[in-house]
Tab-separated table of C-alpha atoms and ligand atoms in Angstrom:
chain	number	residue	atom	x	y	z
I	11	MET	CA	-8.696	-9.155	14.210
I	12	SER	CA	-5.053	-8.297	14.000
I	13	ASN	CA	-3.269	-5.068	15.110
I	14	ARG	CA	-1.089	-5.027	11.934
I	15	THR	CA	-1.225	-4.158	8.432
I	16	PHE	CA	0.875	-3.454	5.462
I	17	THR	CA	0.923	-0.295	3.242
I	18	MET	CA	2.849	1.042	0.119
I	19	ILE	CA	2.835	4.669	-0.812
I	20	LYS	CA	2.734	4.097	-4.637
I	21	PRO	CA	4.995	5.670	-7.331
I	22	ASP	CA	2.356	8.341	-8.331
I	23	ALA	CA	2.309	9.623	-4.752
I	24	THR	CA	5.958	9.552	-4.095
I	25	SER	CA	6.744	11.415	-7.486
I	26	LYS	CA	4.317	14.131	-6.813
I	27	GLY	CA	5.814	14.756	-3.417
I	28	TYR	CA	2.864	13.628	-1.384
I	29	THR	CA	5.086	10.964	0.895
I	30	GLY	CA	5.244	13.227	3.844
I	31	ALA	CA	1.625	14.300	3.750
I	32	ILE	CA	0.192	10.674	3.297
I	33	LEU	CA	2.505	9.640	6.306
I	34	ASP	CA	1.317	12.630	8.348
I	35	GLN	CA	-2.274	11.450	7.803
I	36	ILE	CA	-1.484	7.902	8.671
I	37	ILE	CA	0.243	8.753	11.776
I	38	LYS	CA	-2.404	11.267	12.819
I	39	ALA	CA	-5.031	8.520	12.227
I	40	GLY	CA	-3.336	6.523	15.137
I	41	PHE	CA	-1.132	4.172	13.299
I	42	THR	CA	2.489	3.352	14.440
I	43	VAL	CA	5.260	2.558	12.081
I	44	LYS	CA	6.733	-0.824	12.905
I	45	ALA	CA	8.982	-1.142	9.730
I	46	MET	CA	9.615	1.216	6.820
I	47	LYS	CA	11.637	1.235	3.582
I	48	TRP	CA	11.874	3.409	0.352
I	49	ILE	CA	12.618	1.370	-2.582
I	50	LYS	CA	11.955	0.729	-6.150
I	51	LEU	CA	10.580	-2.729	-7.379
I	52	SER	CA	11.742	-4.317	-10.588
I	53	GLU	CA	8.813	-5.568	-12.854
I	54	GLU	CA	9.412	-8.987	-11.690
I	55	GLN	CA	9.199	-8.017	-8.175
I	56	ALA	CA	6.044	-6.144	-8.660
I	57	GLY	CA	4.516	-8.957	-10.783
I	58	LEU	CA	5.288	-11.302	-7.613
I	59	PHE	CA	3.647	-9.009	-5.181
I	60	TYR	CA	0.400	-8.724	-7.275
I	61	ASP	CA	0.639	-12.329	-8.391
I	62	ILE	CA	-3.123	-12.788	-7.200
I	63	HIS	CA	-4.084	-10.287	-10.126
I	64	ARG	CA	-2.000	-12.009	-12.854
I	65	ALA	CA	-5.257	-12.911	-15.028
I	66	ARG	CA	-6.824	-9.601	-14.604
I	67	PRO	CA	-6.875	-7.390	-17.706
I	68	PHE	CA	-4.998	-4.533	-16.011
I	69	PHE	CA	-2.087	-6.747	-14.565
I	70	GLY	CA	0.387	-5.370	-17.324
I	71	GLU	CA	-0.444	-1.758	-16.431
I	72	LEU	CA	-0.351	-2.529	-12.778
I	73	VAL	CA	3.127	-3.991	-12.992
I	74	ASP	CA	4.299	-1.267	-15.256
I	75	PHE	CA	3.053	1.466	-12.796
I	76	MET	CA	4.448	-0.135	-9.745
I	77	SER	CA	7.729	-0.657	-10.902
I	78	SER	CA	7.914	3.110	-12.552
I	79	GLY	CA	9.338	4.652	-9.685
I	80	PRO	CA	10.078	4.414	-5.806
I	81	ILE	CA	7.551	3.382	-3.268
I	82	VAL	CA	7.492	3.442	0.460
I	83	ALA	CA	6.689	0.109	2.025
I	84	ALA	CA	5.642	-0.078	5.744
I	85	ILE	CA	4.189	-2.182	8.383
I	86	LEU	CA	1.683	-0.359	10.530
I	87	GLU	CA	0.103	-1.048	13.935
I	88	LYS	CA	-3.129	-0.057	15.434
I	89	GLU	CA	-5.978	-1.845	17.015
I	90	ASN	CA	-8.129	-3.283	14.235
I	91	ALA	CA	-5.439	-2.266	11.802
I	92	VAL	CA	-6.637	-3.859	8.466
I	93	ALA	CA	-10.055	-2.611	8.506
I	94	ASP	CA	-9.263	0.959	9.857
I	95	PHE	CA	-6.538	1.369	7.385
I	96	ARG	CA	-8.889	0.469	4.675
I	97	GLU	CA	-11.464	2.977	5.778
I	98	LEU	CA	-8.598	5.604	5.962
I	99	ILE	CA	-7.521	4.948	2.300
I	100	GLY	CA	-10.963	4.840	0.855
I	101	ALA	CA	-12.371	2.949	-2.252
I	102	THR	CA	-9.914	1.714	-4.886
I	103	ASN	CA	-11.268	4.190	-7.376
I	104	PRO	CA	-10.688	7.555	-6.025
I	105	ALA	CA	-13.755	8.683	-7.790
I	106	ASN	CA	-15.742	6.637	-5.252
I	107	ALA	CA	-13.628	7.277	-2.212
I	108	ALA	CA	-15.206	9.187	0.867
I	109	GLU	CA	-14.198	12.722	1.612
I	110	GLY	CA	-11.169	13.043	3.539
I	111	THR	CA	-9.592	9.588	2.701
I	112	ILE	CA	-6.090	9.298	1.553
I	113	ARG	CA	-7.208	8.243	-2.047
I	114	LYS	CA	-9.761	10.998	-2.035
I	115	ASN	CA	-7.033	13.513	-1.207
I	116	PHE	CA	-4.117	12.289	-3.371
I	117	ALA	CA	-5.077	9.683	-5.995
I	118	ALA	CA	-5.775	10.415	-9.523
I	119	SER	CA	-7.290	7.211	-10.916
I	120	ILE	CA	-8.392	3.731	-10.115
I	121	GLY	CA	-4.949	2.447	-11.364
I	122	GLU	CA	-2.629	5.388	-10.002
I	123	ASN	CA	-4.396	5.387	-6.493
I	124	ALA	CA	-1.578	6.684	-4.351
I	125	VAL	CA	-1.622	3.910	-1.637
I	126	HIS	CA	-2.010	0.256	-1.164
I	127	GLY	CA	-3.647	-1.360	2.067
I	128	SER	CA	-3.686	-5.067	3.037
I	129	ASP	CA	-7.341	-6.550	2.713
I	130	SER	CA	-7.042	-9.142	5.278
I	131	ASP	CA	-4.932	-10.101	8.497
I	132	GLU	CA	-3.492	-13.144	6.359
I	133	ASN	CA	-2.476	-10.951	3.571
I	134	ALA	CA	-1.039	-8.331	5.860
I	135	VAL	CA	1.458	-10.862	7.185
I	136	ILE	CA	2.269	-12.310	3.660
I	137	GLU	CA	2.879	-8.655	2.274
I	138	GLY	CA	4.838	-7.579	5.298
I	139	ASP	CA	7.056	-10.762	4.931
I	140	PHE	CA	7.606	-10.051	1.218
I	141	PHE	CA	9.317	-6.644	2.103
I	142	PHE	CA	10.847	-7.015	5.589
I	143	SER	CA	13.140	-9.604	7.274
I	144	LYS	CA	12.862	-9.954	11.090
I	145	LEU	CA	15.719	-7.683	11.609
I	146	GLU	CA	13.903	-4.943	9.929
I	147	ARG	CA	10.832	-4.755	11.956
I	148	PHE	CA	10.054	-4.511	15.706
P	220	GDP	P1	-7.196	-2.517	-3.503
P	220	GDP	O1	-7.294	-3.599	-2.630
P	220	GDP	O2	-8.139	-1.207	-3.302
P	220	GDP	O3	-5.850	-1.999	-3.828
P	220	GDP	O4	-7.808	-2.795	-5.069
P	220	GDP	P2	-7.629	-4.236	-5.812
P	220	GDP	O5	-6.940	-5.365	-4.955
P	220	GDP	O6	-8.876	-4.567	-6.395
P	220	GDP	O7	-6.634	-3.859	-6.945
P	220	GDP	C1	-5.094	-3.817	-6.631
P	220	GDP	C2	-4.580	-2.675	-7.479
P	220	GDP	O8	-4.748	-2.882	-8.737
P	220	GDP	C3	-5.432	-1.278	-7.177
P	220	GDP	O9	-5.072	-0.656	-6.148
P	220	GDP	C4	-5.173	-0.526	-8.427
P	220	GDP	O10	-3.702	0.157	-8.266
P	220	GDP	C5	-4.897	-1.546	-9.461
P	220	GDP	N1	-6.221	-1.843	-10.224
P	220	GDP	C6	-7.333	-2.169	-9.802
P	220	GDP	N2	-8.218	-2.025	-10.795
P	220	GDP	C7	-7.698	-1.663	-11.851
P	220	GDP	C8	-8.173	-1.199	-13.070
P	220	GDP	O11	-9.216	-1.401	-13.488
P	220	GDP	N3	-7.172	-0.578	-14.004
P	220	GDP	C9	-5.863	-0.396	-13.729
P	220	GDP	N4	-5.172	0.138	-14.545
P	220	GDP	N5	-5.373	-0.584	-12.369
P	220	GDP	C10	-6.330	-1.270	-11.646
């Protein structure tokens, strides 16, 4: 069990003006921000981040979507961070997400689902390293 996870607020949510409300929900749930940046991914960068999904039928849509506008990338800290954050964001498809979760509150569809949350401690480290140098985190 690690105490860190990685998140992105996705382009659908930043463009709809949900960034502040989502960060507020994350912080009120007990997570501390250890690194954060507001950036726009190129198609190539989005493809590299989601390389594991390259063979999936939705890969092209996912890359187009994730490079369509700015995102907020962040490393978060809390006891049991990965599992607790997955619970806070809810199911991938907002139609199946529990009441009160971030995806239930802010997401429109399975593709444009407002937030990313790492699915394992190992991926949390890989994903955090993708975005942040040692100088950019504490
Ligand atoms: P997550 O761990 O809950 O984010 O879900 P996955 O790892 O299964 O999928 C990664 C991301 O790909 C999701 O968050 C969605 O943005 C996207 N995605 C997953 N399934 C679909 C789909 O059926 N269609 C589209 N367009 N995007 C999808």
